[in-house]
PDB file of N, CA, C and O in Angstrom:
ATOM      1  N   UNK A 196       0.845  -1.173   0.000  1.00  0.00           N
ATOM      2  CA  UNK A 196       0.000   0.000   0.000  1.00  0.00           C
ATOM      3  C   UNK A 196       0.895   1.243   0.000  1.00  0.00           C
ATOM      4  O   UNK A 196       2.047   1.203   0.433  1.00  0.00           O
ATOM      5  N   UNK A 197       0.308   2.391  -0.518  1.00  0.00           N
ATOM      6  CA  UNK A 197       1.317   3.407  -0.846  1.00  0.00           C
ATOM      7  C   UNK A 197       0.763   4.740  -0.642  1.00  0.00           C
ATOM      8  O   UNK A 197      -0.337   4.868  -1.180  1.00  0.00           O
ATOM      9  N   UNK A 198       1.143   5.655  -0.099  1.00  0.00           N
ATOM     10  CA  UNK A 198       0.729   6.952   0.862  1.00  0.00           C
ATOM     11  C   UNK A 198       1.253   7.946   0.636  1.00  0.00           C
ATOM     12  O   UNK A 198       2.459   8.143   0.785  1.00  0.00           O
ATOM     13  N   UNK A 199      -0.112   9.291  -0.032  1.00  0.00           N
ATOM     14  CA  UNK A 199       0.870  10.268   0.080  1.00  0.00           C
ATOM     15  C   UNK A 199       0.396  11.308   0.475  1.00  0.00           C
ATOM     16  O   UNK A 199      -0.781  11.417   0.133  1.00  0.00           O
ATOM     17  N   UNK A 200       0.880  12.367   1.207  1.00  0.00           N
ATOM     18  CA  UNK A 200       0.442  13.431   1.388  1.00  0.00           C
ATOM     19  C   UNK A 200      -0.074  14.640   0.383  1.00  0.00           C
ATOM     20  O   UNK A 200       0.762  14.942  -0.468  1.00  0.00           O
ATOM     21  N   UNK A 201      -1.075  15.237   0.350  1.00  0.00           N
ATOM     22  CA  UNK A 201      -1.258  16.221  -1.027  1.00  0.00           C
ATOM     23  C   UNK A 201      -1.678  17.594   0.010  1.00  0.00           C
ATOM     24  O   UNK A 201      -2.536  17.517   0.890  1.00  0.00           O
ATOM     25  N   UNK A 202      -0.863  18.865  -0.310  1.00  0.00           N
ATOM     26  CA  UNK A 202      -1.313  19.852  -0.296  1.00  0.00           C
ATOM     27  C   UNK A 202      -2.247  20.405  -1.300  1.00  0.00           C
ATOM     28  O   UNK A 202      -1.767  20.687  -2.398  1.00  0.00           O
ATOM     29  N   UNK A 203      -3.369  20.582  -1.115  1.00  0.00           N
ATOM     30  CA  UNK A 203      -4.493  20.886  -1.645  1.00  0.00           C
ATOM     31  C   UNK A 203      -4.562  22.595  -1.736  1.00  0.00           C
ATOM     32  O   UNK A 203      -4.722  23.148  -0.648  1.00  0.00           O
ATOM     33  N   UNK A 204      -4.483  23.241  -2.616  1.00  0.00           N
ATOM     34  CA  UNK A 204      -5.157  24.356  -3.005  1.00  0.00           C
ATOM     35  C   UNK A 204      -6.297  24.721  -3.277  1.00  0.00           C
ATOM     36  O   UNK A 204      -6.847  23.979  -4.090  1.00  0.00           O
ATOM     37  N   UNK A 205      -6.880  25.552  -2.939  1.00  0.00           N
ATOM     38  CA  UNK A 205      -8.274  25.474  -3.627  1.00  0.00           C
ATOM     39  C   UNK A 205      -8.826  26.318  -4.475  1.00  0.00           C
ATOM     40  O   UNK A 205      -7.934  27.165  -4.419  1.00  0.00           O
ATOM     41  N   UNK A 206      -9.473  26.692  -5.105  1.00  0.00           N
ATOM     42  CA  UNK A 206     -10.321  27.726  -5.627  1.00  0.00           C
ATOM     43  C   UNK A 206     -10.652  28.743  -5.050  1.00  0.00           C
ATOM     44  O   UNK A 206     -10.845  28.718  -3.834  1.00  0.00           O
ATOM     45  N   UNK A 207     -10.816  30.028  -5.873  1.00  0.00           N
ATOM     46  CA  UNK A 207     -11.096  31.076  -4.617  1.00  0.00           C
ATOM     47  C   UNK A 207     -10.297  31.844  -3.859  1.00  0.00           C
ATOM     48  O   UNK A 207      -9.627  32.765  -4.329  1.00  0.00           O
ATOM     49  N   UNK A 208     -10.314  31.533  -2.694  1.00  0.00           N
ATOM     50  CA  UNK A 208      -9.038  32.469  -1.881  1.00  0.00           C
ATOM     51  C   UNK A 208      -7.743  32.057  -1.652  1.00  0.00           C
ATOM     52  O   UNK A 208      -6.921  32.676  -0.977  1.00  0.00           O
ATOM     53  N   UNK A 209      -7.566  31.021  -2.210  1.00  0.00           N
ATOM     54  CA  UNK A 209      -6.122  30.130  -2.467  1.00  0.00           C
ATOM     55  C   UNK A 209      -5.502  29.653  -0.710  1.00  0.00           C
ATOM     56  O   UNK A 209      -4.429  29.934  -0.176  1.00  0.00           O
ATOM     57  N   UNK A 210      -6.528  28.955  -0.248  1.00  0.00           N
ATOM     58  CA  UNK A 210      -6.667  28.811   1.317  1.00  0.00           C
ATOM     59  C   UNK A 210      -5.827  26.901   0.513  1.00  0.00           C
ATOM     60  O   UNK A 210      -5.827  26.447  -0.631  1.00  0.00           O
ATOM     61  N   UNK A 211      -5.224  26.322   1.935  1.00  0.00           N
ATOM     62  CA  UNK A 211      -4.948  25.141   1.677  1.00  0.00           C
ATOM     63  C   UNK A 211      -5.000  24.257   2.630  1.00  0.00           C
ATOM     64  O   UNK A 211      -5.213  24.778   3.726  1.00  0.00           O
ATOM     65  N   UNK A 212      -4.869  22.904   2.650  1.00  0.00           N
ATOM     66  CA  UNK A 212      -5.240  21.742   3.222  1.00  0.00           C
ATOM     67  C   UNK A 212      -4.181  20.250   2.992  1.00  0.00           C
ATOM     68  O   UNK A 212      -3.821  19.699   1.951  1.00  0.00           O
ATOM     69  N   UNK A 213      -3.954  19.986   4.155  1.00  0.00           N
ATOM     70  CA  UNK A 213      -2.812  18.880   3.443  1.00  0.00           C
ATOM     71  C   UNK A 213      -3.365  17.553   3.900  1.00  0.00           C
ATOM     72  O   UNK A 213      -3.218  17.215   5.075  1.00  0.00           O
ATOM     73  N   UNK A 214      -3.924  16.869   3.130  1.00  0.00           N
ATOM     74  CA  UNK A 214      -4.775  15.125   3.389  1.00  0.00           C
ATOM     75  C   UNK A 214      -3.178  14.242   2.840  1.00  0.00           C
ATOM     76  O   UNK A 214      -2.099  14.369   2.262  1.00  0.00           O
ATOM     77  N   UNK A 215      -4.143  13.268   3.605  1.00  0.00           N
ATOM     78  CA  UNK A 215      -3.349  11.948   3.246  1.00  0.00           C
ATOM     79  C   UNK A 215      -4.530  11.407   2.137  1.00  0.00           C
ATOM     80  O   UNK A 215      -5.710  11.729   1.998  1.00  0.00           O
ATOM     81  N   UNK A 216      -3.846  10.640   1.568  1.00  0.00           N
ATOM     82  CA  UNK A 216      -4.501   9.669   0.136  1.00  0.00           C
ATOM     83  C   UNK A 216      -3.591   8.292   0.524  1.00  0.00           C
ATOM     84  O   UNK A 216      -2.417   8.360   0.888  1.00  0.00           O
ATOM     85  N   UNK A 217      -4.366   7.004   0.375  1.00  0.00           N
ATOM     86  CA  UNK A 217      -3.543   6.170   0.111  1.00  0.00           C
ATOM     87  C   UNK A 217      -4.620   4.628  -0.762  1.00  0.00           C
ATOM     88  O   UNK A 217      -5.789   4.271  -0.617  1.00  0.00           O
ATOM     89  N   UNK A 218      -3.667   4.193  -1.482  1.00  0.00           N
ATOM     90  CA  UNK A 218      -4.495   3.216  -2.347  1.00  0.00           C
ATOM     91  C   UNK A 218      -3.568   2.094  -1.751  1.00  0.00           C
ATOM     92  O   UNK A 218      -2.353   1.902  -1.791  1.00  0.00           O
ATOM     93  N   UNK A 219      -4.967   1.221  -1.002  1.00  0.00           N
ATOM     94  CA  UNK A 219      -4.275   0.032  -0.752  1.00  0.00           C
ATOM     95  C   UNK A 219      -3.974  -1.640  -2.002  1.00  0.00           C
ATOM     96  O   UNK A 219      -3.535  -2.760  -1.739  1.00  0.00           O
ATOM     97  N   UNK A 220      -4.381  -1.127  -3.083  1.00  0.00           N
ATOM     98  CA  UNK A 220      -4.527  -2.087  -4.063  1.00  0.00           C
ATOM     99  C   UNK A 220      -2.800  -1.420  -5.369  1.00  0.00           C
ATOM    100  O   UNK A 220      -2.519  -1.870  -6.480  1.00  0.00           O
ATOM    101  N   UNK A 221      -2.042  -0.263  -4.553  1.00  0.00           N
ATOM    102  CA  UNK A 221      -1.129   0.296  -5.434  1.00  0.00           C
ATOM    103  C   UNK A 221      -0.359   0.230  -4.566  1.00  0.00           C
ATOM    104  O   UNK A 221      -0.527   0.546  -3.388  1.00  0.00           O
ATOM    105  N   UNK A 222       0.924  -0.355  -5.272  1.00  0.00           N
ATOM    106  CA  UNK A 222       2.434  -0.526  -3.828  1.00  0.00           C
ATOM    107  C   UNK A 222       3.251   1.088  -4.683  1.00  0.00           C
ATOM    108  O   UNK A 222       4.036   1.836  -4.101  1.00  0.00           O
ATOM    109  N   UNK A 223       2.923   1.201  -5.670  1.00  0.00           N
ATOM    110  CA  UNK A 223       4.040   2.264  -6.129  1.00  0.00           C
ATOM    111  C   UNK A 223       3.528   3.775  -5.878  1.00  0.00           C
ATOM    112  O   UNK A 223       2.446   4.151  -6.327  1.00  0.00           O
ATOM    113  N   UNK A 224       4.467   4.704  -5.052  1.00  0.00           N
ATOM    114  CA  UNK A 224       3.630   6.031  -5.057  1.00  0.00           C
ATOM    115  C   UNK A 224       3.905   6.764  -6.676  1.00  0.00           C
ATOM    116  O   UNK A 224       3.212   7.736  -6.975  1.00  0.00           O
ATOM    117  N   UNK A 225       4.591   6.415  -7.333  1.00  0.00           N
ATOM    118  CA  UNK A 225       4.568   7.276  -8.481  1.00  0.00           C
ATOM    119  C   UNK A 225       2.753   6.578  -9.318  1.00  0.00           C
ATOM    120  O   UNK A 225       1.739   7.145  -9.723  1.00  0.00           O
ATOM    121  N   UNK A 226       3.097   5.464  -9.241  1.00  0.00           N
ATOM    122  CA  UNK A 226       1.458   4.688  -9.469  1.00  0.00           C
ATOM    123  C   UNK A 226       0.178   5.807  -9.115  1.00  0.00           C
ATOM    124  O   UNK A 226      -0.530   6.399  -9.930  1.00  0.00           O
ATOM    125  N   UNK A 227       0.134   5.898  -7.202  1.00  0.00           N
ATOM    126  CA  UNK A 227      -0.803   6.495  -6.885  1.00  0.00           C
ATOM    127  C   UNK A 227      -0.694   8.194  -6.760  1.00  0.00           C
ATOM    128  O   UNK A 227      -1.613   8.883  -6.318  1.00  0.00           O
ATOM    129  N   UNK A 228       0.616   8.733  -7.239  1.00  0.00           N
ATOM    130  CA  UNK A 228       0.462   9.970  -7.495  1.00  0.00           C
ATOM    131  C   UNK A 228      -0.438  10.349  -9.043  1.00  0.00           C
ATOM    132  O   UNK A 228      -1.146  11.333  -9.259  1.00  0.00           O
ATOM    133  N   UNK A 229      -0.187   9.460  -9.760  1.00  0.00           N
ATOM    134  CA  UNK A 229      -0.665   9.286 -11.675  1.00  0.00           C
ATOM    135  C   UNK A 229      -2.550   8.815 -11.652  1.00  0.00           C
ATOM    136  O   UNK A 229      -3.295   8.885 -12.630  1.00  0.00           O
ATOM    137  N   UNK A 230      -2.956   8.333 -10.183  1.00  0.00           N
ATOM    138  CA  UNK A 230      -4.124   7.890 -10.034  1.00  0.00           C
ATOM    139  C   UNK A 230      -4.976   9.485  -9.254  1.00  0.00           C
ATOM    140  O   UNK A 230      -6.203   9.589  -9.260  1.00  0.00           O
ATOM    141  N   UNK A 231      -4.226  10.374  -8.759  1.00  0.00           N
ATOM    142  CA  UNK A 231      -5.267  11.116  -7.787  1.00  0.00           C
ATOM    143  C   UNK A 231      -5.416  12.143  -9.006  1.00  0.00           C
ATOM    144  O   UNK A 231      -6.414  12.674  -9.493  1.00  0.00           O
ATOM    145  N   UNK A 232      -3.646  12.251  -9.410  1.00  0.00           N
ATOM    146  CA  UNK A 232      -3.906  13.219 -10.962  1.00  0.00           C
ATOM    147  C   UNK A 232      -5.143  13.354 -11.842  1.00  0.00           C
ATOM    148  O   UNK A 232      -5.842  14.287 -12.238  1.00  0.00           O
ATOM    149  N   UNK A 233      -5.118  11.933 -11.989  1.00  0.00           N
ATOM    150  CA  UNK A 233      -6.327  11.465 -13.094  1.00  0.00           C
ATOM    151  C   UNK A 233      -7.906  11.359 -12.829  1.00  0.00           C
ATOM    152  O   UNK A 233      -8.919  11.677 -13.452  1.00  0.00           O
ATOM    153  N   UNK A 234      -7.559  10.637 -11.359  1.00  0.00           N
ATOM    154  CA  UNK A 234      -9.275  11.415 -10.761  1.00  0.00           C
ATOM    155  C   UNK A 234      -9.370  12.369 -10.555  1.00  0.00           C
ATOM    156  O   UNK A 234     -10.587  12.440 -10.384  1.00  0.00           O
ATOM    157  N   UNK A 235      -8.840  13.727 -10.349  1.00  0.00           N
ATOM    158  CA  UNK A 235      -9.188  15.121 -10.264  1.00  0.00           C
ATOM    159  C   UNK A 235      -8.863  15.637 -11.689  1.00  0.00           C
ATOM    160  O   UNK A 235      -9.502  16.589 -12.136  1.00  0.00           O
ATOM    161  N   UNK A 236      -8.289  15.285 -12.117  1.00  0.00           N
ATOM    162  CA  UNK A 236      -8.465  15.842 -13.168  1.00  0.00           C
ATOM    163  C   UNK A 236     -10.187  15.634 -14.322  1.00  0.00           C
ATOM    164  O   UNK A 236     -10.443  16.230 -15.368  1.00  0.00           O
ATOM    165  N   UNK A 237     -11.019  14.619 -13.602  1.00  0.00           N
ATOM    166  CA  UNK A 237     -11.996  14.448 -14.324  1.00  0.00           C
ATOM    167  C   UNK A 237     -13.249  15.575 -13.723  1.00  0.00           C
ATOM    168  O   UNK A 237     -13.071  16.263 -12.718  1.00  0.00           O
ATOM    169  N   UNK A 238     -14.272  15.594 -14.388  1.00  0.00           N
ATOM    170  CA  UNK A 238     -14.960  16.434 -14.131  1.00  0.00           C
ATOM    171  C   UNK A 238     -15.963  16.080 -13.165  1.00  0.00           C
ATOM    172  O   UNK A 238     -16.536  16.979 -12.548  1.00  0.00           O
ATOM    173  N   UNK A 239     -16.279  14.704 -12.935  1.00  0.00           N
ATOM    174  CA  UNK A 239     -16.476  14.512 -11.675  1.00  0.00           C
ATOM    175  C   UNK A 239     -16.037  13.879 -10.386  1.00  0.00           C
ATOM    176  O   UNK A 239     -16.682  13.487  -9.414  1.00  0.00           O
ATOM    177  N   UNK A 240     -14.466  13.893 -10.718  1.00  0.00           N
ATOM    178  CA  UNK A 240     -13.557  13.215  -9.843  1.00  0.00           C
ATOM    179  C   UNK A 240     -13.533  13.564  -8.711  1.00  0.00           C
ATOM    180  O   UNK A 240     -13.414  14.746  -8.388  1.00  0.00           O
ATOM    181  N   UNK A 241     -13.644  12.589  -7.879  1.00  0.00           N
ATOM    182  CA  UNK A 241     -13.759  12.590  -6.334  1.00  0.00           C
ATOM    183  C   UNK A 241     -12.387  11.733  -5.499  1.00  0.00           C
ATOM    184  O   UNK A 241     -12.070  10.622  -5.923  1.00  0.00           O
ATOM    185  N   UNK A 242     -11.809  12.205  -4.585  1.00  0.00           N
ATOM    186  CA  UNK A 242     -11.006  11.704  -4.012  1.00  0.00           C
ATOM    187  C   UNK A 242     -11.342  10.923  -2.205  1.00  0.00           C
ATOM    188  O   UNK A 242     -10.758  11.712  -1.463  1.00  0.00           O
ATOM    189  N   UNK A 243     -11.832  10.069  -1.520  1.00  0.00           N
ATOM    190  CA  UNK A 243     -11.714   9.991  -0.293  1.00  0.00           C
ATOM    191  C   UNK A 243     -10.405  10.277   0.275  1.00  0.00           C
ATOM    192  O   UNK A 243      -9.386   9.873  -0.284  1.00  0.00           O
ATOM    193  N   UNK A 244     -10.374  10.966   1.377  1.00  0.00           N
ATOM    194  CA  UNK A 244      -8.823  11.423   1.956  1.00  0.00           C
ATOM    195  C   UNK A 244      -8.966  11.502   3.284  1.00  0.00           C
ATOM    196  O   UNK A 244     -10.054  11.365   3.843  1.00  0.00           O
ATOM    197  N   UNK A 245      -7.671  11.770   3.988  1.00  0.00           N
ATOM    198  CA  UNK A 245      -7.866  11.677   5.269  1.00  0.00           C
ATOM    199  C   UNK A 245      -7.065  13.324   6.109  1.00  0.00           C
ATOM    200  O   UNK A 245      -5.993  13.734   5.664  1.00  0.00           O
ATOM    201  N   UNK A 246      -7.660  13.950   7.100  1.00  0.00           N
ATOM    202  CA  UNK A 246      -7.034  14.941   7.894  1.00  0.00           C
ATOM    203  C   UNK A 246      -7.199  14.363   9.252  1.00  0.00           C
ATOM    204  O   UNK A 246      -8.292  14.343   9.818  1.00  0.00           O
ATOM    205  N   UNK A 247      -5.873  13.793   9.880  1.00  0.00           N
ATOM    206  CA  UNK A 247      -5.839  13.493  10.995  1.00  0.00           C
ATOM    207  C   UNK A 247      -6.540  12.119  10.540  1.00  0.00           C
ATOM    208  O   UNK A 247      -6.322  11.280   9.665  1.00  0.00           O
ATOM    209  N   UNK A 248      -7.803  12.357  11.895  1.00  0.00           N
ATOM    210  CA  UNK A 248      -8.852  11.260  11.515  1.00  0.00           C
ATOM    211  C   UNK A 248     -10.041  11.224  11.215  1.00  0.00           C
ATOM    212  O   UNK A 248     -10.929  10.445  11.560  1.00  0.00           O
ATOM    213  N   UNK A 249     -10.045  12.141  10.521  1.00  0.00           N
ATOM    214  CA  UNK A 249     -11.373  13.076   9.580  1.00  0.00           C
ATOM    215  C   UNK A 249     -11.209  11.890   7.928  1.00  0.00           C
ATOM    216  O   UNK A 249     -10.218  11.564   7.275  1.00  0.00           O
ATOM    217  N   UNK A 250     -12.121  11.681   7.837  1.00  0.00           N
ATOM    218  CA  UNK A 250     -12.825  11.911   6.470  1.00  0.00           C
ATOM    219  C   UNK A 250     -12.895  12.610   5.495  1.00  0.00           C
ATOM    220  O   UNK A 250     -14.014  13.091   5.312  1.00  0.00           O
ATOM    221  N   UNK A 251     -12.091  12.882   4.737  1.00  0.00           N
ATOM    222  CA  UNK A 251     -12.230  14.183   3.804  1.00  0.00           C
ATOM    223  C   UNK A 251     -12.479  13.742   2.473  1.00  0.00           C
ATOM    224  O   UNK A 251     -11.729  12.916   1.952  1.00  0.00           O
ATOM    225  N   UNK A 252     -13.954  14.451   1.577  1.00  0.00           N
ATOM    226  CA  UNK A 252     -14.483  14.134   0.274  1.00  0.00           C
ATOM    227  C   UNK A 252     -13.311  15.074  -0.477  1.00  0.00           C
ATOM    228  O   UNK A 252     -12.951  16.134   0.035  1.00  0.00           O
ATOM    229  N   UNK A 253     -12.877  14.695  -1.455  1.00  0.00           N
ATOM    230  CA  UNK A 253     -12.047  16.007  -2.185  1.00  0.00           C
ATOM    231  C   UNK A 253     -12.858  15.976  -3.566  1.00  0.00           C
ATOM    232  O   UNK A 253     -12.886  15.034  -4.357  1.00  0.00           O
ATOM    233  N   UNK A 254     -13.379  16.959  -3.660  1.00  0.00           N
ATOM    234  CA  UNK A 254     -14.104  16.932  -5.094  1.00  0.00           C
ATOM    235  C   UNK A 254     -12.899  18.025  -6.301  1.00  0.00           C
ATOM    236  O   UNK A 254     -12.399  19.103  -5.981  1.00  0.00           O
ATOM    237  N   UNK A 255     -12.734  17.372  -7.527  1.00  0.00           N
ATOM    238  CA  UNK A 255     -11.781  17.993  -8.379  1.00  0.00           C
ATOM    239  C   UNK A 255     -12.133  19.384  -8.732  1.00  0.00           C
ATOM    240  O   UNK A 255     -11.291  20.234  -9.021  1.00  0.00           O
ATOM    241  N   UNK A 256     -13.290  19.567  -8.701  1.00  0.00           N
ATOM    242  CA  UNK A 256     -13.735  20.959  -9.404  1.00  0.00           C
ATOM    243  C   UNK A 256     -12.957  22.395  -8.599  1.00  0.00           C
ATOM    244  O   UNK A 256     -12.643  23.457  -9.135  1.00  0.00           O
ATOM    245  N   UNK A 257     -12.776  21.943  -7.003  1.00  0.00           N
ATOM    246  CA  UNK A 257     -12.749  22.588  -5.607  1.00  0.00           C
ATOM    247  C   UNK A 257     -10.976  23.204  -5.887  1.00  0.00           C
ATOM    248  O   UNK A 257     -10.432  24.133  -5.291  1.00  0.00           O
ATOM    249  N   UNK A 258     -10.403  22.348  -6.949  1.00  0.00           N
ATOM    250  CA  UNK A 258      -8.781  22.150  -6.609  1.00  0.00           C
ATOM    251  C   UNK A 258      -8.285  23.612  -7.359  1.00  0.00           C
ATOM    252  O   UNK A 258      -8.839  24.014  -8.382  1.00  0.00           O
ATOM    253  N   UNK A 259      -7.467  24.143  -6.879  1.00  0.00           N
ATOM    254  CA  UNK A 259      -6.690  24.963  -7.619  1.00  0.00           C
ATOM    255  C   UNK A 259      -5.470  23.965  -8.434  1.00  0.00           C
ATOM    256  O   UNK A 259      -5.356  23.611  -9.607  1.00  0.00           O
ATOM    257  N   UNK A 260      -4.750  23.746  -7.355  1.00  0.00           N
ATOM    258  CA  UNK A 260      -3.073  23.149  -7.181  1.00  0.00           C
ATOM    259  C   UNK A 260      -3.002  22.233  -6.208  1.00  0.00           C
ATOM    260  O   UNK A 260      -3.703  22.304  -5.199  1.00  0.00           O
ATOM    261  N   UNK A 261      -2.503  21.683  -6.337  1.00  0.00           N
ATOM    262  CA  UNK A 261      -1.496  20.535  -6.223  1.00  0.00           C
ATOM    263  C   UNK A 261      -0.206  19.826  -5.537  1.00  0.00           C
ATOM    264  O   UNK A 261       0.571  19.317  -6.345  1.00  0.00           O
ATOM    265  N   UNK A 262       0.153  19.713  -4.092  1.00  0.00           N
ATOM    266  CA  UNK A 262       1.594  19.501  -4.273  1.00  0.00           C
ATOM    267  C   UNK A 262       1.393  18.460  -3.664  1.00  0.00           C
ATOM    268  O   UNK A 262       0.466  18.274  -2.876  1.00  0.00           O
ATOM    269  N   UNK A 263       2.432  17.501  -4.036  1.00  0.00           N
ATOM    270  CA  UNK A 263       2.730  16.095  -3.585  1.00  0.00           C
ATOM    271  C   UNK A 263       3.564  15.484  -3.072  1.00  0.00           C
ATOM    272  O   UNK A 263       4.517  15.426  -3.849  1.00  0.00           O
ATOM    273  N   UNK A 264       3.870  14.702  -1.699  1.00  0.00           N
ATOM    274  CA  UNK A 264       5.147  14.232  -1.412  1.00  0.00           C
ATOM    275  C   UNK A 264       4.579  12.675  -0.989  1.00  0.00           C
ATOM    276  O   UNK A 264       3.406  12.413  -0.723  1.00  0.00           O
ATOM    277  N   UNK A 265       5.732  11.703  -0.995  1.00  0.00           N
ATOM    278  CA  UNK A 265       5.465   9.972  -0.463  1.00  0.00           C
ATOM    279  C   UNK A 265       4.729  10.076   0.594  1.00  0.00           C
ATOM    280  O   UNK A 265       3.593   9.603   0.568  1.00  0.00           O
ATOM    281  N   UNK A 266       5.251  10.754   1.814  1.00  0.00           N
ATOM    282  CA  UNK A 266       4.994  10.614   3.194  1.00  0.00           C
ATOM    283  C   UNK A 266       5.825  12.230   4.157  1.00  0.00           C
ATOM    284  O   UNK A 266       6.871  12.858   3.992  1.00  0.00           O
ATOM    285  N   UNK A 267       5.005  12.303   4.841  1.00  0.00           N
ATOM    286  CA  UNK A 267       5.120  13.599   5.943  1.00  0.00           C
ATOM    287  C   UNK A 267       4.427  14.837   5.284  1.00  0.00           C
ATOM    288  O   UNK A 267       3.609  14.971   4.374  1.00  0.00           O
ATOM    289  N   UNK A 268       5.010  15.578   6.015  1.00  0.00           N
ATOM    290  CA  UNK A 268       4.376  17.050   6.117  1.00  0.00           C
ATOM    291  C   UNK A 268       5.004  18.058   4.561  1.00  0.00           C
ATOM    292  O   UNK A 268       6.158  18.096   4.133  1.00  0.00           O
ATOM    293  N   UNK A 269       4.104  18.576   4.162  1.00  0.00           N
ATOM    294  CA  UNK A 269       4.851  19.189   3.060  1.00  0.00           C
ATOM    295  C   UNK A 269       5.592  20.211   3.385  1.00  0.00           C
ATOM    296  O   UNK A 269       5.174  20.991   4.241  1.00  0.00           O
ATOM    297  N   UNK A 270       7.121  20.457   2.629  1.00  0.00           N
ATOM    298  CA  UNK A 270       8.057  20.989   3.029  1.00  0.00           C
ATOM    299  C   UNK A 270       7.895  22.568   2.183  1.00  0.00           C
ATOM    300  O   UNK A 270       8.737  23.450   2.354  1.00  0.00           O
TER     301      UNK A 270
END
């Protein structure tokens, strides 16, 4: 299983959010970085994610930007 952190931008006031994503059916993070790409990038792409131990829906439309690392806090 493979985990990554995404700083989330959003639309709007360019406010941000950093979830965890992880696909337990993908061992490679370059794999599941090419998978969250591709669901947000669709027009009704939805992401489940996690803050802490929150639940977080990420809907693609919401996204400004983007940043991505394997694991921890974005630098």
């Amino acid at each position: 299983m493979a985990e990554v952190v995404l700083r989330v931008r959003f639309t709007g006031g360019g406010e941000h959010i950093d979830l965890t994503y992880d696909e337990p059916h993908i061992a490679e993070v370059d794999q599941v970085i090419e998978h969250v790409v591709t669901q947000l990038a669709q027009d009704s792409g939805v992401l489940r994610t996690r803050h802490g131990d929150r639940l977080v829906v990420l809907y693609g439309r919401g996204v400004a930007a983007l940043e991505v690392t394997p694991r921890g806090a974005v630098l």
